[in-house]
mmCIF file of C-alpha atoms and ligand atoms in Angstrom:
data_model
loop_
_atom_site.group_PDB
_atom_site.id
_atom_site.type_symbol
_atom_site.label_atom_id
_atom_site.label_comp_id
_atom_site.label_asym_id
_atom_site.label_seq_id
_atom_site.Cartn_x
_atom_site.Cartn_y
_atom_site.Cartn_z
ATOM 1 C CA MET A 175 18.027 -32.100 33.164
ATOM 2 C CA ASP A 176 15.175 -31.143 30.810
ATOM 3 C CA LYS A 177 14.257 -27.834 29.179
ATOM 4 C CA GLU A 178 11.451 -27.069 31.589
ATOM 5 C CA THR A 179 13.790 -27.458 34.573
ATOM 6 C CA VAL A 180 16.349 -25.170 32.921
ATOM 7 C CA LEU A 181 13.628 -22.622 32.206
ATOM 8 C CA ASN A 182 12.620 -22.680 35.871
ATOM 9 C CA ILE A 183 16.224 -22.016 36.879
ATOM 10 C CA LEU A 184 16.335 -19.078 34.462
ATOM 11 C CA ARG A 185 13.166 -17.691 36.031
ATOM 12 C CA ARG A 186 15.261 -16.984 39.131
ATOM 13 C CA VAL A 187 17.644 -14.677 37.227
ATOM 14 C CA LYS A 188 16.597 -11.030 37.309
ATOM 15 C CA TYR A 189 17.375 -8.563 34.548
ATOM 16 C CA PRO A 190 20.127 -6.242 35.940
ATOM 17 C CA GLY A 191 18.489 -3.336 37.722
ATOM 18 C CA TYR A 192 14.994 -4.840 37.552
ATOM 19 C CA SER A 193 12.941 -7.082 39.776
ATOM 20 C CA ARG A 194 11.541 -9.071 36.844
ATOM 21 C CA ASP A 195 13.171 -12.231 35.574
ATOM 22 C CA ILE A 196 14.743 -12.769 32.174
ATOM 23 C CA VAL A 197 12.209 -15.399 31.108
ATOM 24 C CA SER A 198 9.204 -13.132 31.557
ATOM 25 C CA PHE A 199 11.224 -10.423 29.766
ATOM 26 C CA GLY A 200 11.338 -12.752 26.757
ATOM 27 C CA LEU A 201 15.121 -12.793 26.538
ATOM 28 C CA VAL A 202 15.562 -16.559 26.339
ATOM 29 C CA ARG A 203 15.952 -17.495 22.713
ATOM 30 C CA GLU A 204 16.960 -21.111 22.928
ATOM 31 C CA ILE A 205 17.593 -23.894 25.417
ATOM 32 C CA ALA A 206 19.324 -27.127 24.525
ATOM 33 C CA ALA A 207 19.302 -29.487 27.487
ATOM 34 C CA GLY A 208 19.924 -33.184 27.950
ATOM 35 C CA GLY A 209 22.672 -35.565 26.871
ATOM 36 C CA GLY A 210 24.991 -34.216 29.545
ATOM 37 C CA LYS A 211 24.896 -30.606 28.378
ATOM 38 C CA THR A 212 22.986 -27.419 29.119
ATOM 39 C CA GLU A 213 23.106 -24.681 26.501
ATOM 40 C CA VAL A 214 21.265 -21.419 26.881
ATOM 41 C CA ALA A 215 21.092 -18.636 24.291
ATOM 42 C CA LEU A 216 19.834 -15.184 25.255
ATOM 43 C CA ALA A 217 19.040 -12.290 22.925
ATOM 44 C CA LEU A 218 18.603 -8.711 24.013
ATOM 45 C CA SER A 219 18.831 -5.135 22.873
ATOM 46 C CA SER A 220 20.730 -3.190 25.486
ATOM 47 C CA ALA A 221 22.578 0.072 24.988
ATOM 48 C CA SER A 222 24.732 -0.772 27.999
ATOM 49 C CA PRO A 223 27.796 -2.855 27.111
ATOM 50 C CA GLU A 224 28.064 -4.376 30.616
ATOM 51 C CA VAL A 225 24.604 -5.919 30.627
ATOM 52 C CA PRO A 226 25.251 -8.876 28.261
ATOM 53 C CA GLU A 227 28.352 -10.053 30.150
ATOM 54 C CA ARG A 228 26.733 -9.582 33.524
ATOM 55 C CA LEU A 229 23.684 -11.568 32.432
ATOM 56 C CA ARG A 230 25.890 -14.321 31.035
ATOM 57 C CA GLU A 231 27.703 -14.651 34.361
ATOM 58 C CA GLU A 232 24.510 -14.623 36.400
ATOM 59 C CA VAL A 233 22.861 -17.275 34.255
ATOM 60 C CA LEU A 234 25.984 -19.441 34.387
ATOM 61 C CA ALA A 235 26.111 -19.100 38.164
ATOM 62 C CA ALA A 236 22.424 -20.023 38.512
ATOM 63 C CA LEU A 237 22.854 -23.083 36.288
ATOM 64 C CA ARG A 238 25.959 -24.224 38.160
ATOM 65 C CA GLU A 239 24.292 -23.740 41.513
ATOM 66 C CA ALA A 240 21.362 -25.900 40.389
ATOM 67 C CA GLY A 241 23.753 -28.596 39.228
ATOM 68 C CA ALA A 242 23.026 -28.286 35.500
ATOM 69 C CA PRO A 243 25.576 -30.397 33.569
ATOM 70 C CA ALA A 244 28.191 -28.565 31.451
ATOM 71 C CA PRO A 245 26.415 -25.212 31.381
ATOM 72 C CA ALA A 246 27.202 -22.887 28.458
ATOM 73 C CA VAL A 247 25.590 -19.497 27.924
ATOM 74 C CA THR A 248 25.673 -17.188 24.912
ATOM 75 C CA VAL A 249 24.245 -13.680 24.862
ATOM 76 C CA GLU A 250 23.536 -11.890 21.630
ATOM 77 C CA ASN A 251 23.162 -8.159 22.047
ATOM 78 C CA ALA A 252 21.835 -5.936 19.251
ATOM 79 C CA PRO A 253 21.983 -2.453 20.754
ATOM 80 C CA PRO A 254 19.212 -0.048 19.712
ATOM 81 C CA ALA A 255 20.293 1.665 16.481
ATOM 82 C CA ARG A 256 20.934 5.329 15.982
ATOM 83 C CA ALA A 257 19.043 6.708 13.032
ATOM 84 C CA THR A 258 21.321 8.709 10.747
ATOM 85 C CA GLY A 259 20.336 12.344 10.946
ATOM 86 C CA GLY A 260 17.730 11.552 13.574
ATOM 87 C CA THR A 261 17.352 13.280 16.859
ATOM 88 C CA GLY A 262 17.210 10.320 19.195
ATOM 89 C CA ALA A 263 19.422 7.431 20.051
ATOM 90 C CA GLY A 264 17.019 4.614 19.399
ATOM 91 C CA ASN A 265 14.226 3.450 21.567
ATOM 92 C CA THR A 266 14.919 3.513 25.255
ATOM 93 C CA ALA A 267 11.306 3.213 26.356
ATOM 94 C CA GLY A 268 11.629 -0.399 27.338
ATOM 95 C CA GLY A 269 14.392 0.260 29.800
ATOM 96 C CA THR A 270 12.603 3.110 31.485
ATOM 97 C CA PRO A 271 10.380 2.324 34.415
ATOM 98 C CA GLN A 272 7.076 4.124 33.789
ATOM 99 C CA GLY A 273 4.064 4.446 35.995
ATOM 100 C CA GLY A 274 5.854 2.410 38.652
ATOM 101 C CA ARG A 275 6.026 -0.661 36.416
ATOM 102 C CA GLU A 276 9.353 -2.059 35.431
ATOM 103 C CA LEU A 277 9.656 -2.917 31.792
ATOM 104 C CA PRO A 278 11.910 -5.157 29.769
ATOM 105 C CA PRO A 279 14.271 -3.647 27.252
ATOM 106 C CA ALA A 280 12.792 -3.156 23.803
ATOM 107 C CA ARG A 281 14.256 -5.319 21.063
ATOM 108 C CA ARG A 282 13.823 -6.060 17.385
ATOM 109 C CA PRO A 283 12.284 -9.288 16.152
ATOM 110 C CA ASP A 284 14.904 -11.846 15.077
ATOM 111 C CA GLY A 285 16.403 -11.132 11.674
ATOM 112 C CA VAL A 286 14.915 -7.638 11.412
ATOM 113 C CA ARG A 287 17.382 -4.781 10.802
ATOM 114 C CA ARG A 288 15.173 -1.715 11.043
ATOM 115 C CA VAL A 289 11.721 -1.067 12.435
ATOM 116 C CA ILE A 290 9.777 2.029 11.400
ATOM 117 C CA ALA A 291 6.365 2.999 12.750
ATOM 118 C CA VAL A 292 3.737 4.828 10.693
ATOM 119 C CA ALA A 293 1.598 6.924 13.007
ATOM 120 C CA SER A 294 -0.774 9.830 13.381
ATOM 121 C CA GLY A 295 -3.035 11.129 16.081
ATOM 122 C CA LYS A 296 -5.791 11.204 13.493
ATOM 123 C CA GLY A 297 -7.762 8.414 11.856
ATOM 124 C CA GLY A 298 -8.568 8.265 8.175
ATOM 125 C CA VAL A 299 -5.563 10.332 7.100
ATOM 126 C CA GLY A 300 -3.978 7.433 5.235
ATOM 127 C CA LYS A 301 -1.637 5.725 7.702
ATOM 128 C CA SER A 302 -2.475 2.257 6.443
ATOM 129 C CA THR A 303 -2.444 3.449 2.836
ATOM 130 C CA LEU A 304 1.037 4.883 3.344
ATOM 131 C CA ALA A 305 2.291 1.834 5.260
ATOM 132 C CA VAL A 306 1.117 -0.565 2.531
ATOM 133 C CA ASN A 307 2.297 1.500 -0.432
ATOM 134 C CA LEU A 308 5.592 2.397 1.194
ATOM 135 C CA ALA A 309 6.239 -1.273 1.975
ATOM 136 C CA CYS A 310 5.561 -2.145 -1.678
ATOM 137 C CA ALA A 311 7.724 0.736 -2.915
ATOM 138 C CA LEU A 312 10.610 -0.342 -0.673
ATOM 139 C CA ALA A 313 10.270 -3.923 -1.928
ATOM 140 C CA ARG A 314 10.418 -2.576 -5.501
ATOM 141 C CA ARG A 315 13.758 -1.006 -4.552
ATOM 142 C CA GLY A 316 15.023 -4.512 -3.826
ATOM 143 C CA LEU A 317 14.719 -4.404 -0.060
ATOM 144 C CA ARG A 318 13.392 -7.250 2.046
ATOM 145 C CA VAL A 319 10.341 -5.759 3.682
ATOM 146 C CA GLY A 320 7.825 -6.713 6.331
ATOM 147 C CA LEU A 321 4.582 -5.016 7.295
ATOM 148 C CA LEU A 322 3.141 -5.372 10.772
ATOM 149 C CA ASP A 323 -0.457 -4.254 11.233
ATOM 150 C CA CYS A 324 -0.866 -3.099 14.830
ATOM 151 C CA ASP A 325 -4.382 -1.767 14.369
ATOM 152 C CA LEU A 326 -6.173 -4.369 16.470
ATOM 153 C CA HIS A 327 -9.621 -2.760 16.310
ATOM 154 C CA GLY A 328 -9.710 -2.042 12.606
ATOM 155 C CA PRO A 329 -7.019 -3.972 10.778
ATOM 156 C CA SER A 330 -7.111 -2.701 7.192
ATOM 157 C CA VAL A 331 -3.842 -4.177 5.950
ATOM 158 C CA PRO A 332 -5.326 -7.564 4.923
ATOM 159 C CA ARG A 333 -7.823 -5.923 2.552
ATOM 160 C CA MET A 334 -5.293 -3.391 1.275
ATOM 161 C CA THR A 335 -2.782 -6.120 0.434
ATOM 162 C CA GLY A 336 -5.386 -8.557 -0.863
ATOM 163 C CA LEU A 337 -4.275 -11.134 1.682
ATOM 164 C CA GLU A 338 -6.475 -13.296 3.851
ATOM 165 C CA GLY A 339 -6.778 -16.702 5.395
ATOM 166 C CA ARG A 340 -5.121 -18.720 8.069
ATOM 167 C CA LEU A 341 -1.417 -18.393 8.668
ATOM 168 C CA ALA A 342 0.924 -21.327 8.380
ATOM 169 C CA PHE A 343 2.876 -22.369 11.449
ATOM 170 C CA ASP A 344 6.475 -23.513 11.108
ATOM 171 C CA GLY A 345 6.299 -25.570 14.300
ATOM 172 C CA GLU A 346 7.505 -22.698 16.422
ATOM 173 C CA ARG A 347 6.181 -19.466 14.970
ATOM 174 C CA MET A 348 3.552 -18.061 12.627
ATOM 175 C CA VAL A 349 4.628 -17.647 9.023
ATOM 176 C CA PRO A 350 3.586 -14.260 7.605
ATOM 177 C CA HIS A 351 1.586 -14.040 4.399
ATOM 178 C CA GLU A 352 3.506 -12.585 1.488
ATOM 179 C CA ARG A 353 2.560 -10.531 -1.577
ATOM 180 C CA PHE A 354 4.337 -7.874 -3.658
ATOM 181 C CA GLY A 355 7.558 -9.016 -1.972
ATOM 182 C CA VAL A 356 6.212 -7.866 1.411
ATOM 183 C CA ARG A 357 5.762 -10.204 4.391
ATOM 184 C CA VAL A 358 2.591 -9.231 6.175
ATOM 185 C CA MET A 359 1.301 -9.892 9.674
ATOM 186 C CA SER A 360 -2.090 -8.746 10.974
ATOM 187 C CA ILE A 361 -4.574 -9.652 13.674
ATOM 188 C CA GLY A 362 -6.984 -9.868 10.729
ATOM 189 C CA PHE A 363 -5.362 -13.192 9.761
ATOM 190 C CA LEU A 364 -6.090 -14.623 13.205
ATOM 191 C CA VAL A 365 -9.678 -13.582 13.872
ATOM 192 C CA ASP A 366 -12.501 -13.259 11.397
ATOM 193 C CA GLU A 367 -13.665 -9.826 10.343
ATOM 194 C CA GLU A 368 -17.114 -10.135 11.886
ATOM 195 C CA THR A 369 -15.896 -10.924 15.387
ATOM 196 C CA PRO A 370 -16.021 -7.779 17.485
ATOM 197 C CA LEU A 371 -12.923 -7.569 19.598
ATOM 198 C CA ILE A 372 -12.697 -5.732 22.844
ATOM 199 C CA TRP A 373 -9.092 -5.132 23.680
ATOM 200 C CA ARG A 374 -7.871 -3.968 27.046
ATOM 201 C CA GLY A 375 -4.412 -2.717 27.950
ATOM 202 C CA PRO A 376 -2.701 -6.014 28.852
ATOM 203 C CA MET A 377 -4.388 -7.818 25.937
ATOM 204 C CA ILE A 378 -3.164 -5.163 23.536
ATOM 205 C CA THR A 379 0.342 -5.600 24.852
ATOM 206 C CA SER A 380 0.272 -9.349 24.517
ATOM 207 C CA ALA A 381 -1.345 -9.275 21.055
ATOM 208 C CA ILE A 382 1.295 -6.857 19.779
ATOM 209 C CA ARG A 383 4.047 -8.937 21.343
ATOM 210 C CA GLN A 384 2.826 -12.037 19.518
ATOM 211 C CA LEU A 385 2.306 -10.252 16.209
ATOM 212 C CA ALA A 386 5.819 -8.816 16.379
ATOM 213 C CA PHE A 387 7.842 -11.625 17.924
ATOM 214 C CA ASP A 388 6.061 -14.952 17.440
ATOM 215 C CA VAL A 389 6.538 -14.600 13.700
ATOM 216 C CA ALA A 390 9.057 -16.173 11.333
ATOM 217 C CA TRP A 391 9.898 -12.897 9.580
ATOM 218 C CA GLY A 392 13.113 -14.258 8.133
ATOM 219 C CA GLU A 393 15.750 -11.684 7.199
ATOM 220 C CA LEU A 394 14.240 -8.221 6.761
ATOM 221 C CA ASP A 395 15.924 -4.942 5.872
ATOM 222 C CA ALA A 396 12.912 -3.024 7.113
ATOM 223 C CA LEU A 397 9.761 -3.767 9.054
ATOM 224 C CA LEU A 398 7.036 -1.113 8.757
ATOM 225 C CA VAL A 399 4.466 -0.945 11.518
ATOM 226 C CA ASP A 400 0.980 0.409 10.828
ATOM 227 C CA LEU A 401 -0.454 1.914 13.998
ATOM 228 C CA PRO A 402 -4.030 2.735 14.948
ATOM 229 C CA PRO A 403 -4.896 6.425 15.288
ATOM 230 C CA GLY A 404 -4.448 8.280 18.508
ATOM 231 C CA THR A 405 -2.370 8.171 21.586
ATOM 232 C CA GLY A 406 -3.810 4.975 23.053
ATOM 233 C CA ASP A 407 -2.199 1.821 24.325
ATOM 234 C CA ALA A 408 -0.966 0.413 21.034
ATOM 235 C CA PRO A 409 1.755 2.954 20.154
ATOM 236 C CA LEU A 410 3.110 2.952 23.692
ATOM 237 C CA SER A 411 3.003 -0.854 23.984
ATOM 238 C CA LEU A 412 4.765 -1.118 20.651
ATOM 239 C CA ALA A 413 7.460 1.376 21.631
ATOM 240 C CA GLN A 414 8.024 -0.405 24.933
ATOM 241 C CA MET A 415 8.507 -3.820 23.356
ATOM 242 C CA VAL A 416 9.911 -3.216 19.904
ATOM 243 C CA ALA A 417 13.138 -1.249 19.402
ATOM 244 C CA LEU A 418 11.924 1.355 16.921
ATOM 245 C CA ASP A 419 14.419 3.046 14.618
ATOM 246 C CA GLY A 420 12.040 5.867 13.836
ATOM 247 C CA ALA A 421 8.521 7.008 13.111
ATOM 248 C CA LEU A 422 6.784 8.561 10.136
ATOM 249 C CA ILE A 423 3.883 10.892 10.866
ATOM 250 C CA VAL A 424 0.962 11.185 8.458
ATOM 251 C CA THR A 425 -1.335 14.177 8.140
ATOM 252 C CA THR A 426 -3.689 15.788 5.659
ATOM 253 C CA PRO A 427 -3.289 19.457 4.641
ATOM 254 C CA GLN A 428 -6.060 20.759 6.926
ATOM 255 C CA PRO A 429 -4.771 22.777 9.887
ATOM 256 C CA ALA A 430 -7.306 21.088 12.201
ATOM 257 C CA ALA A 431 -6.164 17.638 11.081
ATOM 258 C CA ALA A 432 -2.536 18.633 11.454
ATOM 259 C CA ALA A 433 -3.048 19.610 15.082
ATOM 260 C CA VAL A 434 -4.560 16.194 15.852
ATOM 261 C CA ALA A 435 -1.919 14.366 13.807
ATOM 262 C CA LEU A 436 0.756 16.138 15.806
ATOM 263 C CA ARG A 437 -0.622 14.856 19.105
ATOM 264 C CA GLY A 438 0.029 11.296 17.992
ATOM 265 C CA ALA A 439 3.646 12.177 17.306
ATOM 266 C CA ALA A 440 4.409 13.463 20.796
ATOM 267 C CA LEU A 441 5.028 9.995 22.209
ATOM 268 C CA PHE A 442 8.001 9.192 20.020
ATOM 269 C CA PRO A 443 10.541 11.832 21.136
ATOM 270 C CA LYS A 444 9.560 11.052 24.744
ATOM 271 C CA VAL A 445 10.657 7.442 24.340
ATOM 272 C CA GLY A 446 13.798 8.270 22.374
ATOM 273 C CA VAL A 447 12.428 7.373 18.940
ATOM 274 C CA PRO A 448 13.301 9.913 16.234
ATOM 275 C CA VAL A 449 10.586 11.221 13.952
ATOM 276 C CA LEU A 450 12.171 10.534 10.577
ATOM 277 C CA GLY A 451 9.733 12.586 8.577
ATOM 278 C CA VAL A 452 6.218 13.703 7.831
ATOM 279 C CA VAL A 453 4.054 12.645 4.913
ATOM 280 C CA GLU A 454 1.159 14.814 3.779
ATOM 281 C CA ASN A 455 -1.616 12.799 2.185
ATOM 282 C CA MET A 456 -4.587 13.955 0.088
ATOM 283 C CA SER A 457 -2.591 17.077 -0.726
ATOM 284 C CA TRP A 458 -4.368 17.944 -3.959
ATOM 285 C CA LEU A 459 -6.723 16.593 -6.574
ATOM 286 C CA GLU A 460 -5.700 16.603 -10.189
ATOM 287 C CA LEU A 461 -8.442 18.117 -12.347
ATOM 288 C CA PRO A 462 -9.179 15.936 -15.364
ATOM 289 C CA ALA A 463 -10.128 18.912 -17.538
ATOM 290 C CA ASP A 464 -6.857 20.791 -17.610
ATOM 291 C CA GLY A 465 -4.508 18.907 -15.278
ATOM 292 C CA GLY A 466 -4.777 21.749 -12.756
ATOM 293 C CA ARG A 467 -4.916 21.103 -9.037
ATOM 294 C CA ALA A 468 -7.768 21.545 -6.624
ATOM 295 C CA THR A 469 -7.044 21.560 -2.903
ATOM 296 C CA PRO A 470 -10.257 20.401 -1.229
ATOM 297 C CA PHE A 471 -8.484 19.901 2.104
ATOM 298 C CA GLY A 472 -6.606 23.181 2.028
ATOM 299 C CA ALA A 473 -2.866 23.428 2.272
ATOM 300 C CA GLY A 474 0.021 23.614 4.681
ATOM 301 C CA GLY A 475 -0.710 20.818 7.173
ATOM 302 C CA GLY A 476 2.303 18.716 6.253
ATOM 303 C CA ALA A 477 4.711 21.623 6.434
ATOM 304 C CA ALA A 478 3.219 22.747 9.748
ATOM 305 C CA VAL A 479 3.571 19.294 11.352
ATOM 306 C CA ALA A 480 7.098 18.939 9.961
ATOM 307 C CA SER A 481 8.207 22.257 11.356
ATOM 308 C CA ALA A 482 6.582 21.585 14.732
ATOM 309 C CA LEU A 483 8.489 18.289 14.948
ATOM 310 C CA GLY A 484 11.732 19.574 13.451
ATOM 311 C CA ALA A 485 11.489 16.783 10.886
ATOM 312 C CA PRO A 486 11.520 16.924 7.093
ATOM 313 C CA LEU A 487 8.387 16.767 4.954
ATOM 314 C CA LEU A 488 9.277 13.581 3.077
ATOM 315 C CA GLY A 489 6.538 13.800 0.494
ATOM 316 C CA GLN A 490 3.031 14.742 -0.554
ATOM 317 C CA VAL A 491 0.558 12.273 -1.985
ATOM 318 C CA PRO A 492 -2.361 13.460 -4.124
ATOM 319 C CA LEU A 493 -5.974 12.521 -3.528
ATOM 320 C CA ASP A 494 -6.536 9.975 -6.255
ATOM 321 C CA GLU A 495 -9.315 7.508 -6.973
ATOM 322 C CA ARG A 496 -6.666 4.910 -7.810
ATOM 323 C CA VAL A 497 -5.228 5.118 -4.297
ATOM 324 C CA ARG A 498 -8.637 4.436 -2.781
ATOM 325 C CA ALA A 499 -9.484 1.686 -5.272
ATOM 326 C CA GLY A 500 -6.053 0.117 -4.837
ATOM 327 C CA GLY A 501 -6.735 -0.114 -1.110
ATOM 328 C CA ASP A 502 -10.210 -1.549 -1.541
ATOM 329 C CA ASP A 503 -9.110 -4.089 -4.155
ATOM 330 C CA GLY A 504 -5.843 -5.132 -2.574
ATOM 331 C CA GLU A 505 -3.815 -3.824 -5.505
ATOM 332 C CA PRO A 506 -1.744 -0.965 -4.042
ATOM 333 C CA VAL A 507 -1.152 1.908 -6.438
ATOM 334 C CA ALA A 508 2.601 1.708 -5.753
ATOM 335 C CA VAL A 509 2.528 -1.645 -7.583
ATOM 336 C CA ALA A 510 -0.529 -1.308 -9.848
ATOM 337 C CA ALA A 511 0.353 2.135 -11.204
ATOM 338 C CA PRO A 512 3.871 3.048 -10.103
ATOM 339 C CA GLU A 513 4.126 5.673 -12.872
ATOM 340 C CA SER A 514 0.989 7.527 -11.748
ATOM 341 C CA THR A 515 1.498 10.710 -9.743
ATOM 342 C CA ALA A 516 0.447 8.938 -6.536
ATOM 343 C CA GLY A 517 2.528 5.838 -7.329
ATOM 344 C CA ALA A 518 5.558 8.013 -8.022
ATOM 345 C CA ALA A 519 4.947 9.938 -4.787
ATOM 346 C CA PHE A 520 5.136 6.707 -2.772
ATOM 347 C CA ALA A 521 8.303 5.685 -4.642
ATOM 348 C CA ALA A 522 9.863 9.069 -3.868
ATOM 349 C CA ILE A 523 8.947 8.763 -0.184
ATOM 350 C CA ALA A 524 10.548 5.298 -0.139
ATOM 351 C CA GLY A 525 13.694 6.836 -1.637
ATOM 352 C CA ALA A 526 13.711 9.671 0.871
ATOM 353 C CA LEU A 527 13.252 7.243 3.756
ATOM 354 C CA ALA A 528 16.034 4.980 2.502
ATOM 355 C CA ALA A 529 18.325 8.017 2.242
ATOM 356 C CA LYS A 530 17.382 9.200 5.723
ATOM 357 C CA ILE A 531 17.933 5.895 7.494
ATOM 358 C CA ASP A 532 20.248 3.146 6.351
ATOM 359 C CA LEU A 533 17.925 0.485 4.982
ATOM 360 C CA ALA A 534 20.386 -1.313 2.724
ATOM 361 C CA PRO A 535 20.978 -5.007 3.382
ATOM 362 C CA ALA A 536 23.769 -5.638 5.872
HETATM 363 N N1 LIG B 276 -4.324 9.727 -1.391
HETATM 364 C C1 LIG B 276 -5.511 9.136 -1.327
HETATM 365 N N2 LIG B 276 -6.408 9.233 -2.340
HETATM 366 C C2 LIG B 276 -7.629 8.634 -2.272
HETATM 367 N N3 LIG B 276 -8.047 7.906 -1.230
HETATM 368 C C3 LIG B 276 -7.198 7.766 -0.194
HETATM 369 C C4 LIG B 276 -5.898 8.358 -0.177
HETATM 370 N N4 LIG B 276 -5.299 8.028 0.982
HETATM 371 C C5 LIG B 276 -6.157 7.260 1.670
HETATM 372 N N5 LIG B 276 -7.310 7.104 0.978
HETATM 373 C C6 LIG B 276 -8.492 6.363 1.386
HETATM 374 O O1 LIG B 276 -8.963 6.940 2.598
HETATM 375 C C7 LIG B 276 -9.433 5.937 3.486
HETATM 376 C C8 LIG B 276 -8.667 6.024 4.810
HETATM 377 O O2 LIG B 276 -7.308 5.692 4.600
HETATM 378 P P1 LIG B 276 -6.501 4.742 5.608
HETATM 379 O O3 LIG B 276 -5.164 4.498 5.004
HETATM 380 O O4 LIG B 276 -7.324 3.568 5.989
HETATM 381 O O5 LIG B 276 -6.379 5.741 6.845
HETATM 382 P P2 LIG B 276 -5.886 5.461 8.345
HETATM 383 O O6 LIG B 276 -5.101 4.206 8.339
HETATM 384 O O7 LIG B 276 -5.077 6.679 8.694
HETATM 385 O O8 LIG B 276 -7.123 5.384 9.187
HETATM 386 C C9 LIG B 276 -9.228 4.615 2.768
HETATM 387 O O9 LIG B 276 -10.406 4.240 2.162
HETATM 388 C C10 LIG B 276 -8.165 4.923 1.720
HETATM 389 O O10 LIG B 276 -8.285 4.119 0.582
HETATM 390 MG MG1 LIG B 277 -5.336 2.454 9.407
#
């Protein structure tokens, strides 16, 4: 019996409580068939302890019924994590039928311990800047870090990390680019910058699925996910597919910006993902004359968003030419000038995040 035949048998097995099958849910990790044996490995992220055993039995029964020789089934279950000090119990969005559609359980990519989204309802506040610099700062702390760019319309991570070009393929999956000790995946590596892309709901879902799961991440202590602004399809698709351990919300100090930033945060508590903290960006501008601070964008936005979400303000990052230039030149300030005020701010945020959620290697 060959792999394809086994896969077709597995297509008849439904996920417990759902009408969709385990193959379309993406739970089949490996099939070894032929030579008188049939081995199936499943991987899932279920909070319910009965689900793995029940699935194992149902798959075994289906294989036996179809006459598969010497069937053996293993099920690896990595339940959604609880964030220490967080408010939620990990992402349950995937298991929750929404809008009448039944969804597969969310899971983490293979080898990835923690997944943290960087989000805001507002564009241009520095989500990508934070995601890139935080990834670099975490790598400088000795952690194995990945960065997933989920901004399909305007991927800025390639430029900000100075990475470009085609991805290698290891025969099965895409191999992420790597720089500053950070493994990076972006739609920008797959399509050229000039090609205008029109993404619709299902395409967004499938692009994010591939960028998250069809990638040889290797072992990662933390995977940061850079989201596009707003409350569109991408954050929800991500939360439904990827078991998120928490979200960071970015805002600027302006009250008007804070209100918009906050809207982008509303999704996370709804799907059981804790907001781990708020980062205020462009908080002040250091005056070259006397080292005093100007506050061109006002003050208080970060604190306001943090208090509205019941989450801590993890840090404030100054408005600094070096942050902008670091992004444009692909030399993030967290690496190029870690001692600068902005560089130190990113390092401190990395420390606060690591203290808030267990990011240490297993
Ligand atoms: N603290 C900062 N100081 C100076 N420029 C910044 C700072 N944060 C972000 N920028 C710049 O602002 C622009 C928007 O930031 P970006 O991270 O792309 O925002 P978002 O991802 O939220 O849309 C970029 O050009 C970036 O370099
Ligand atoms: Mg961005």
